Coordinates of C-alpha atoms in Angstrom, one line a residue:
Chain A
M1 CA -13.8 10.4 50.6
T2 CA -13.2 13.0 47.9
A3 CA -11.6 11.8 44.8
I4 CA -8.3 13.2 43.4
A5 CA -8.7 16.2 41.2
H6 CA -5.7 15.9 38.9
R7 CA -4.5 13.4 36.3
Y8 CA -1.1 11.9 37.0
E9 CA 1.5 9.9 35.2
F10 CA 4.6 8.4 36.8
V11 CA 7.9 6.9 35.9
Y12 CA 9.1 4.3 38.4
L13 CA 12.7 3.1 38.4
F14 CA 13.7 0.0 40.4
D15 CA 16.7 -2.3 40.2
V16 CA 17.7 -5.8 41.0
T17 CA 21.1 -7.1 42.1
N18 CA 21.8 -10.8 41.9
G19 CA 18.2 -11.8 41.8
N20 CA 15.2 -12.7 39.7
P21 CA 12.6 -9.8 39.7
N22 CA 9.9 -11.7 37.8
G23 CA 10.1 -15.4 36.7
D24 CA 8.7 -16.5 33.4
P25 CA 6.4 -19.6 33.9
D26 CA 6.9 -20.4 30.2
A27 CA 10.7 -20.6 30.5
G28 CA 11.3 -22.6 33.7
N29 CA 11.2 -19.5 35.9
L30 CA 14.0 -17.7 34.1
P31 CA 13.8 -13.9 34.4
R32 CA 11.4 -12.6 31.8
L33 CA 13.1 -11.4 28.6
D34 CA 11.9 -9.5 25.6
P35 CA 13.0 -11.9 22.9
E36 CA 13.7 -9.1 20.4
T37 CA 15.9 -6.8 22.5
N38 CA 17.1 -9.1 25.4
C39 CA 15.8 -6.5 27.8
G40 CA 14.3 -7.7 31.0
L41 CA 10.5 -7.5 31.6
V42 CA 8.4 -7.3 34.8
T43 CA 4.7 -7.6 34.2
D44 CA 2.2 -5.1 35.5
V45 CA 0.5 -7.7 37.6
A46 CA 3.8 -8.5 39.4
L47 CA 4.1 -4.9 40.5
K48 CA 0.4 -4.7 41.5
R49 CA 0.8 -7.8 43.7
K50 CA 3.6 -6.1 45.6
I51 CA 1.6 -2.9 46.0
R52 CA -1.3 -5.0 47.4
N53 CA 1.0 -6.8 49.8
F54 CA 2.5 -3.5 51.1
V55 CA -0.9 -2.0 51.7
T56 CA -1.9 -5.2 53.6
L57 CA 1.2 -4.8 55.8
D58 CA 0.9 -1.1 56.2
K59 CA -2.8 -0.8 57.0
D60 CA -3.2 -4.2 58.6
G61 CA -6.8 -4.7 57.5
S62 CA -8.1 -1.4 58.9
T63 CA -11.5 -0.2 57.6
G64 CA -11.5 0.8 54.0
Y65 CA -8.1 -0.8 53.3
A66 CA -9.0 -4.5 52.9
I67 CA -7.4 -6.3 50.0
Y68 CA -9.7 -8.3 47.8
M69 CA -7.0 -10.3 45.8
Q70 CA -5.2 -12.0 48.7
E71 CA -2.1 -14.1 48.8
K72 CA -2.1 -17.0 51.1
A73 CA 0.9 -15.7 53.0
V74 CA -1.0 -12.7 54.4
L75 CA -4.2 -14.5 55.2
N76 CA -5.5 -14.1 58.7
N77 CA -7.5 -17.3 58.4
Q78 CA -11.0 -16.0 58.9
H79 CA -11.8 -17.2 55.5
K80 CA -13.5 -20.5 56.3
R81 CA -15.5 -19.1 59.2
A82 CA -16.8 -16.2 57.2
Y83 CA -17.5 -18.3 54.2
D84 CA -19.8 -20.6 56.3
A85 CA -21.5 -17.7 57.9
L86 CA -22.3 -16.1 54.6
E87 CA -23.8 -19.2 53.0
I88 CA -23.2 -18.1 49.4
K89 CA -25.9 -19.2 47.0
P90 CA -24.4 -20.8 44.0
E91 CA -27.2 -20.0 41.5
D92 CA -26.8 -16.2 42.0
K93 CA -24.3 -15.7 39.2
K94 CA -25.7 -12.5 37.7
L95 CA -25.8 -9.1 39.1
P96 CA -29.1 -8.1 40.7
K97 CA -31.6 -6.9 38.1
D98 CA -32.3 -3.8 40.2
E99 CA -29.7 -1.3 39.0
A100 CA -29.7 0.7 42.2
K101 CA -28.8 -2.4 44.2
A102 CA -26.1 -3.3 41.7
R103 CA -24.6 0.2 42.2
E104 CA -24.8 -0.1 46.0
I105 CA -22.8 -3.4 45.8
T106 CA -20.1 -1.9 43.6
A107 CA -19.9 1.2 45.8
W108 CA -19.5 -0.8 48.9
M109 CA -16.7 -2.9 47.4
C110 CA -14.9 0.4 46.4
A111 CA -15.3 1.9 49.8
N112 CA -14.0 -1.1 51.6
F113 CA -11.2 -2.6 49.4
F114 CA -8.2 -0.6 48.5
D115 CA -7.3 -2.7 45.5
V116 CA -10.8 -2.6 44.0
R117 CA -10.8 1.2 44.4
T118 CA -7.3 1.5 42.9
F119 CA -7.0 -1.2 40.2
G120 CA -10.6 -2.2 39.7
A121 CA -12.0 -5.7 39.8
V122 CA -14.4 -7.8 37.8
M123 CA -17.3 -8.8 39.9
T124 CA -19.8 -11.2 38.4
T125 CA -20.6 -12.0 34.8
G126 CA -23.2 -10.3 32.7
V127 CA -24.2 -6.7 33.4
N128 CA -21.5 -4.1 33.0
A129 CA -22.1 -2.4 36.4
G130 CA -20.4 -5.3 38.1
Q131 CA -17.0 -4.2 36.7
V132 CA -15.0 -1.6 38.4
R133 CA -12.4 0.1 36.3
G134 CA -9.7 1.5 38.6
P135 CA -8.0 4.8 38.0
V136 CA -4.5 3.4 38.4
Q137 CA -2.9 1.5 35.5
L138 CA 0.6 0.2 35.1
A139 CA 2.4 -1.0 32.0
F140 CA 5.0 -3.6 31.7
A141 CA 8.4 -2.6 33.2
T142 CA 11.4 -2.9 30.9
S143 CA 15.0 -2.9 31.7
V144 CA 16.9 0.1 30.5
E145 CA 19.6 -2.1 28.9
P146 CA 19.7 -5.7 27.8
V147 CA 20.1 -8.0 30.9
L148 CA 22.1 -11.2 31.2
P149 CA 20.3 -14.1 33.0
L150 CA 22.7 -16.5 34.8
E151 CA 21.9 -20.0 35.8
I152 CA 23.5 -20.8 39.2
S153 CA 23.6 -24.4 40.3
I154 CA 23.2 -25.0 44.0
T155 CA 23.4 -28.1 46.1
R156 CA 21.3 -29.2 49.0
M157 CA 22.6 -31.5 51.7
A158 CA 19.4 -33.5 52.1
V159 CA 17.0 -35.4 49.9
T160 CA 13.2 -35.4 50.0
T161 CA 12.3 -39.1 49.9
E162 CA 13.7 -42.4 51.3
K163 CA 13.9 -43.7 47.7
E164 CA 16.3 -41.0 46.7
A165 CA 18.5 -41.6 49.6
E166 CA 18.7 -45.3 48.7
A167 CA 19.6 -44.5 45.1
Q168 CA 22.5 -42.4 46.3
S169 CA 23.5 -45.0 48.9
G170 CA 23.3 -42.5 51.7
D171 CA 25.1 -39.6 50.0
N172 CA 21.9 -37.5 50.3
R173 CA 22.7 -34.6 48.0
T174 CA 20.5 -33.0 45.5
M175 CA 21.2 -30.1 43.1
G176 CA 19.0 -27.3 42.2
R177 CA 19.0 -24.2 40.0
K178 CA 18.6 -20.5 40.6
H179 CA 18.2 -17.9 37.9
I180 CA 19.6 -14.5 38.6
L181 CA 20.4 -11.3 36.9
P182 CA 23.7 -9.8 38.1
Y183 CA 22.1 -6.4 37.7
G184 CA 19.2 -4.8 36.0
L185 CA 17.6 -1.3 36.1
Y186 CA 13.9 -1.4 35.2
R187 CA 11.7 1.4 34.2
A188 CA 7.9 1.2 34.6
H189 CA 5.2 3.7 33.4
G190 CA 2.0 4.3 35.3
F191 CA -1.2 6.3 34.8
V192 CA -3.7 7.7 37.2
S193 CA -7.0 9.0 35.8
A194 CA -8.9 11.5 37.9
K195 CA -12.1 10.8 36.1
L196 CA -12.1 7.2 36.9
A197 CA -11.1 8.0 40.5
E198 CA -14.3 10.0 40.8
R199 CA -16.2 6.8 40.2
T200 CA -14.4 4.7 42.7
G201 CA -13.6 7.3 45.3
F202 CA -9.8 7.0 45.0
S203 CA -8.7 9.9 47.2
D204 CA -5.6 11.9 47.8
D205 CA -4.8 9.8 50.8
D206 CA -5.0 6.7 48.6
L207 CA -2.7 8.4 46.2
Q208 CA -0.1 9.1 48.9
L209 CA -0.4 5.5 50.0
L210 CA 0.2 4.4 46.5
W211 CA 3.4 6.4 46.3
R212 CA 4.5 5.1 49.7
A213 CA 3.8 1.5 48.5
L214 CA 5.9 2.1 45.3
I215 CA 8.8 3.5 47.4
N216 CA 8.8 0.9 50.1
M217 CA 7.3 -2.3 48.6
F218 CA 10.5 -4.1 47.8
E219 CA 11.6 -3.6 51.4
H220 CA 8.9 -6.0 52.4
D221 CA 9.3 -8.5 49.6
R222 CA 12.6 -10.1 50.4
S223 CA 13.0 -13.7 49.4
A224 CA 15.7 -16.1 48.3
A225 CA 14.7 -15.6 44.6
R226 CA 14.5 -11.8 44.5
G227 CA 18.0 -11.0 45.6
E228 CA 18.4 -7.3 46.3
M229 CA 15.6 -5.2 44.8
A230 CA 15.2 -1.5 45.5
A231 CA 13.0 1.4 44.3
R232 CA 15.4 4.0 42.9
K233 CA 13.3 6.8 41.5
L234 CA 9.6 7.8 41.5
I235 CA 9.0 10.7 39.2
V236 CA 5.4 12.0 39.3
F237 CA 3.8 14.3 36.7
E238 CA 0.8 16.2 37.9
H239 CA -1.6 17.8 35.4
D240 CA -3.4 21.0 36.4
N241 CA -6.5 19.7 34.6
A242 CA -8.4 16.6 35.6
M243 CA -8.4 15.6 31.9
G244 CA -4.7 16.3 31.6
N245 CA -2.6 19.0 30.0
A246 CA -0.3 17.0 27.8
P247 CA 0.1 13.6 26.1
A248 CA 1.5 11.0 28.4
H249 CA 4.3 9.9 26.0
V250 CA 5.6 13.5 25.9
L251 CA 6.0 13.5 29.6
F252 CA 7.7 10.1 29.7
D253 CA 10.1 11.3 27.1
T254 CA 11.4 14.0 29.5
V255 CA 12.9 11.4 31.7
K256 CA 16.1 10.1 30.3
V257 CA 18.2 7.3 31.8
T258 CA 21.7 7.1 30.5
R259 CA 25.0 5.7 31.5
A260 CA 26.8 7.9 34.0
K261 CA 30.0 7.8 31.9
Q262 CA 29.0 8.1 28.3
E263 CA 32.1 6.2 27.0
D264 CA 31.5 3.3 29.4
D265 CA 30.1 0.4 27.5
G266 CA 30.9 -2.4 30.0
P267 CA 28.2 -4.2 31.9
A268 CA 26.4 -2.1 34.5
R269 CA 26.5 -3.5 38.0
S270 CA 25.0 -0.8 40.2
F271 CA 22.7 2.2 40.1
A272 CA 25.8 4.4 40.2
D273 CA 26.5 3.3 36.6
Y274 CA 23.4 5.2 35.5
R275 CA 22.2 8.7 35.4
V276 CA 18.6 9.9 35.5
K277 CA 17.7 13.3 34.2
V278 CA 14.4 14.9 34.1
D279 CA 14.3 17.6 31.5
A280 CA 12.0 20.0 33.4
E281 CA 12.4 22.7 30.7
M282 CA 10.8 20.4 28.2
L283 CA 7.6 20.1 30.3
P284 CA 4.5 21.4 28.6
Q285 CA 2.4 24.1 30.3
G286 CA 0.2 23.0 33.1
V287 CA 2.2 20.0 34.1
S288 CA 4.4 20.0 37.2
V289 CA 6.9 17.3 38.1
R290 CA 7.8 16.0 41.5
E291 CA 10.4 13.4 42.5
Y292 CA 9.3 11.4 45.5
L293 CA 12.5 9.4 45.6
Chain B
M1 CA -17.3 12.8 6.0
S2 CA -17.8 16.2 7.2
F3 CA -17.1 15.6 10.9
G4 CA -14.5 12.9 10.7
V5 CA -11.5 12.7 12.9
R6 CA -8.1 11.0 12.3
L7 CA -6.1 9.8 15.3
E8 CA -2.7 8.2 15.2
I9 CA -2.1 5.6 17.8
W10 CA 0.9 3.5 18.7
G11 CA 2.4 1.4 21.5
E12 CA 4.9 -1.3 22.3
R13 CA 2.5 -4.1 22.7
A14 CA -1.2 -4.8 22.0
C15 CA -3.7 -7.7 22.5
F16 CA -6.9 -7.6 20.6
T17 CA -8.1 -10.9 21.8
R18 CA -9.8 -13.2 19.3
P19 CA -13.1 -14.4 20.9
E20 CA -12.5 -18.0 19.8
M21 CA -9.2 -18.0 21.7
K22 CA -9.8 -16.2 24.9
V23 CA -8.5 -18.7 27.5
E24 CA -4.9 -18.5 26.2
R25 CA -5.4 -15.2 24.5
V26 CA -4.4 -14.8 20.9
S27 CA -4.6 -11.4 19.3
Y28 CA -6.0 -10.5 16.0
D29 CA -3.5 -9.3 13.4
V30 CA -4.7 -5.7 13.7
I31 CA -6.8 -3.5 15.9
T32 CA -10.6 -4.2 15.8
P33 CA -13.1 -1.5 15.2
S34 CA -14.4 -2.2 18.7
A35 CA -11.0 -1.6 20.3
A36 CA -10.5 1.6 18.2
R37 CA -13.9 2.9 19.4
G38 CA -12.8 2.2 23.0
I39 CA -9.7 4.4 22.4
L40 CA -11.8 7.3 21.0
E41 CA -14.2 7.0 23.9
A42 CA -11.2 7.1 26.3
I43 CA -10.6 10.6 25.0
H44 CA -14.1 11.9 24.6
W45 CA -17.5 10.3 24.8
K46 CA -21.0 11.2 26.0
P47 CA -24.2 9.2 25.8
A48 CA -25.3 11.7 23.2
I49 CA -22.8 10.4 20.6
R50 CA -21.7 7.1 19.1
W51 CA -18.3 6.6 17.4
H52 CA -18.1 4.8 14.1
I53 CA -14.8 3.6 12.7
D54 CA -14.4 4.2 9.0
R55 CA -10.9 3.1 8.2
I56 CA -7.9 1.6 9.9
H57 CA -4.4 2.2 8.4
V58 CA -1.8 -0.3 9.4
L59 CA 1.6 1.5 9.6
N60 CA 3.9 -1.1 11.2
P61 CA 4.6 -4.8 10.2
I62 CA 2.4 -7.4 12.0
R63 CA 4.6 -9.2 14.6
F64 CA 3.7 -11.4 17.6
E65 CA 5.2 -12.3 20.9
S66 CA 4.2 -14.7 23.6
I67 CA 3.8 -13.9 27.3
R68 CA 2.7 -16.3 30.1
R69 CA 1.4 -14.9 33.3
N70 CA -0.2 -16.1 36.6
E71 CA -3.8 -15.1 36.6
V72 CA -6.9 -15.9 38.7
G73 CA -9.9 -17.9 37.4
G74 CA -12.8 -16.8 39.5
K75 CA -15.0 -13.8 39.8
L76 CA -16.7 -12.4 42.8
S77 CA -20.4 -13.0 43.2
P78 CA -22.7 -10.2 44.2
A79 CA -24.5 -12.4 46.7
S80 CA -21.3 -12.7 48.8
V81 CA -20.9 -8.9 48.7
A82 CA -24.5 -8.5 49.8
K83 CA -23.9 -10.9 52.7
A84 CA -20.7 -9.0 53.8
M85 CA -22.6 -5.7 53.6
K86 CA -25.2 -7.1 55.9
A87 CA -22.6 -8.4 58.3
G88 CA -20.7 -5.1 58.1
S89 CA -17.4 -6.8 57.7
T90 CA -15.0 -7.6 55.0
A91 CA -13.8 -10.7 56.7
G92 CA -13.6 -13.7 54.3
L93 CA -14.6 -11.6 51.3
A94 CA -11.4 -12.2 49.3
T95 CA -10.0 -14.2 46.5
Y96 CA -7.1 -16.3 47.5
V97 CA -4.8 -16.1 44.6
D98 CA -3.0 -19.4 45.4
E99 CA -6.2 -21.4 45.4
D100 CA -7.4 -20.0 42.1
R101 CA -4.2 -19.9 40.1
Q102 CA -4.3 -20.2 36.3
Q103 CA -1.2 -19.8 34.1
R104 CA -2.2 -18.4 30.8
A105 CA -0.2 -17.5 27.8
A106 CA -1.0 -14.5 25.6
T107 CA 0.1 -14.1 22.1
V108 CA 0.3 -10.4 21.7
L109 CA 1.3 -7.9 19.0
R110 CA 4.6 -6.0 19.1
D111 CA 5.2 -2.4 18.1
V112 CA 1.9 -1.5 16.6
H113 CA 1.1 1.8 14.9
Y114 CA -2.2 2.7 13.4
L115 CA -4.1 5.6 12.0
I116 CA -7.8 5.5 12.8
E117 CA -10.4 7.4 10.7
A118 CA -13.7 7.7 12.4
H119 CA -16.8 9.9 12.8
F120 CA -19.6 10.0 15.2
Q121 CA -23.4 10.3 15.1
L122 CA -25.8 11.8 17.6
T123 CA -27.9 9.2 19.3
G124 CA -31.4 9.3 20.6
R125 CA -30.1 10.6 23.9
A126 CA -28.8 13.8 22.5
G127 CA -30.3 16.8 24.1
P128 CA -31.0 20.3 22.7
D129 CA -27.5 21.4 23.7
D130 CA -25.7 18.6 21.8
S131 CA -24.5 19.7 18.4
V132 CA -22.0 17.9 16.2
G133 CA -19.7 20.8 16.2
K134 CA -19.5 20.9 20.0
H135 CA -18.5 17.3 20.4
L136 CA -16.1 17.5 17.5
D137 CA -14.4 20.5 19.0
I138 CA -14.1 18.8 22.4
F139 CA -12.6 15.7 20.9
N140 CA -10.1 17.6 18.7
R141 CA -9.1 19.9 21.6
R142 CA -8.5 17.0 23.9
A143 CA -6.7 14.9 21.4
R144 CA -4.5 17.8 20.4
K145 CA -3.5 18.5 24.0
G146 CA -3.1 14.8 24.9
Q147 CA -6.0 15.0 27.3
C148 CA -8.0 11.9 28.0
F149 CA -10.7 10.7 30.3
H150 CA -8.6 7.7 31.1
A151 CA -5.4 6.3 29.5
P152 CA -6.5 4.6 26.3
C153 CA -5.2 1.1 25.8
L154 CA -4.4 -1.3 23.0
G155 CA -6.9 -4.1 23.7
V156 CA -6.0 -4.6 27.4
R157 CA -5.1 -2.1 30.0
E158 CA -1.5 -3.2 30.6
F159 CA -0.7 -2.1 27.1
P160 CA -1.2 1.7 27.0
A161 CA -1.7 3.6 23.8
S162 CA 0.0 6.8 22.8
F163 CA -2.0 9.0 20.6
E164 CA -1.8 12.1 18.5
L165 CA -4.4 13.9 16.4
L166 CA -3.7 14.1 12.7
E167 CA -4.8 17.6 11.8
E168 CA -7.2 18.2 9.0
G169 CA -5.4 18.4 5.7
A170 CA -2.3 16.7 7.0
L171 CA -1.0 13.8 5.0
P172 CA -1.3 10.3 6.6
P173 CA 2.0 8.8 7.6
E174 CA 3.6 6.3 5.2
P175 CA 3.6 2.7 6.3
A176 CA 7.0 1.5 7.6
A177 CA 9.2 -0.7 5.5
G178 CA 8.2 -4.4 5.6
V179 CA 4.5 -3.9 6.0
E180 CA 2.5 -6.4 4.0
L181 CA 0.2 -4.0 2.2
D182 CA -2.4 -6.5 0.9
K183 CA -3.7 -9.2 3.1
D184 CA -7.0 -11.0 3.8
L185 CA -7.4 -11.0 7.5
G186 CA -10.4 -13.2 7.6
W187 CA -13.5 -12.7 9.7
M188 CA -12.9 -10.2 12.5
L189 CA -15.0 -8.8 15.3
H190 CA -16.6 -5.5 14.3
D191 CA -18.2 -4.6 17.5
I192 CA -20.7 -5.9 20.1
D193 CA -24.3 -4.9 20.0
F194 CA -25.0 -3.9 23.6
A195 CA -28.5 -3.0 22.8
D196 CA -29.3 -6.5 21.7
G197 CA -28.1 -8.7 24.5
M198 CA -24.4 -8.2 23.7
T199 CA -24.4 -9.9 20.3
P200 CA -21.1 -9.8 18.6
H201 CA -21.0 -8.7 14.9
F202 CA -18.3 -9.7 12.5
F203 CA -17.0 -8.5 9.2
R204 CA -14.5 -9.7 6.6
A205 CA -11.4 -7.7 7.1
C206 CA -9.2 -7.1 4.0
M207 CA -6.2 -4.9 4.0
K208 CA -5.7 -3.1 0.7
K209 CA -2.6 -0.9 0.4
G210 CA -2.3 -1.0 4.1
V211 CA -5.8 0.2 4.7
I212 CA -8.8 -1.7 6.1
E213 CA -12.1 -0.3 5.1
V214 CA -14.6 -0.9 7.9
P215 CA -18.2 -1.3 6.7
P216 CA -20.8 0.7 8.5
W217 CA -22.5 -1.0 11.5
Q218 CA -25.8 -1.5 9.6
A219 CA -24.2 -2.8 6.4
V220 CA -25.2 -6.2 5.0
E221 CA -21.7 -7.6 5.1
V222 CA -21.6 -7.2 8.9
K223 CA -22.9 -10.5 10.3
A224 CA -24.2 -11.1 13.8

């Protein structure tokens, strides 16, 4: 596989309606908030998880597209069998002393696993060659405006244990909580390094798959907690040069998200309340922009 | 410093993890020379040169924020990869995230802005084609255009760094209001000696008028 020849940056906009895009384990699963601005946050790893899950569904484990970091839900249960067959030696914690062999191992992982090739992975302790640094990097996604988390109480017409039923003398009702955002538009920034892609073999096909994953991943991540999530815009900047032709922050600044009606300061409740503008004239030389969505 | 460079870097968040608090990461108050070197290397580096950080200017107030995330605990062993290579199948070679879940908090910096002053030296691996001027030109050209080998980051890769070259002769930016200009930051990681079994070296970081003077790598005040 030939690696990509250009550096890329991308701006990714997605929204949530009546759902929780990313729970905060520190705050009882409330949607993550930036305490200084009250803007919502979605971590980079939350987005990467969804990209991995989409690729698993899309490629269905075909050669070269295995996923190393698996979620139980998508496991095809060969785990145990293969584990026994492989008889992993526990004392072998360090990378082989032989550098050529170490390279071979890393190369094989890159060739076979999409997520190792894309995001990198830490394999083994000790020698540096066991670490793969992937070409694709995402930053935290932040909501465009402050969001309002709501706590919704819900009831369940059943109890879990006999004891609970007795305590309620047969009423059998429990209450729970759901945390939702009525609406939030989130903006994420991403980076693709052509030079690191050379090392892992991240190809143009892989790049197209990444775009496809970003566009479609929420369609396959429906759940009671998420509500309605959707990818709204994927704006990709391509540099002519592998090293890049302009600073990333200059490119990100050309994408402006504003309210559709400037005088409207009421709460936003749909994507129609926002306007996205790419200032193509402001683009530096050698950079082209493309909207995939 | 005839071939020094000055690079302004900033970002929304940063985590320069203290080695003594790595499980639930806690950042140092400011960027370490090691992390600053990583940023310069992200823009330009060859085995023929080695970057040395001279000074760090702290331009924004030091503020923290806490973030807890789901992470995994384990790493992949090369033996299992070797076995899978022999078997010619990726079956079973995976980390099951649910089985290896760790929730970890990170105390990270908010809205950081630094000016790094640095220079480089040629190493023993410099060939006849390597001259100081050549590498300096490459770095300056790239930094001026925003080019980089990979996106530089502020300690960890989820916190990207924006950068801009401060041209020769230009005045360094003034620290923002509210910056505590004089502060003893205690012992801080200088860098890791990769040539000597990855021994960490530490130095006493003191901020004077917003500037941290980084002692040279070989200096006596740098302790392993």
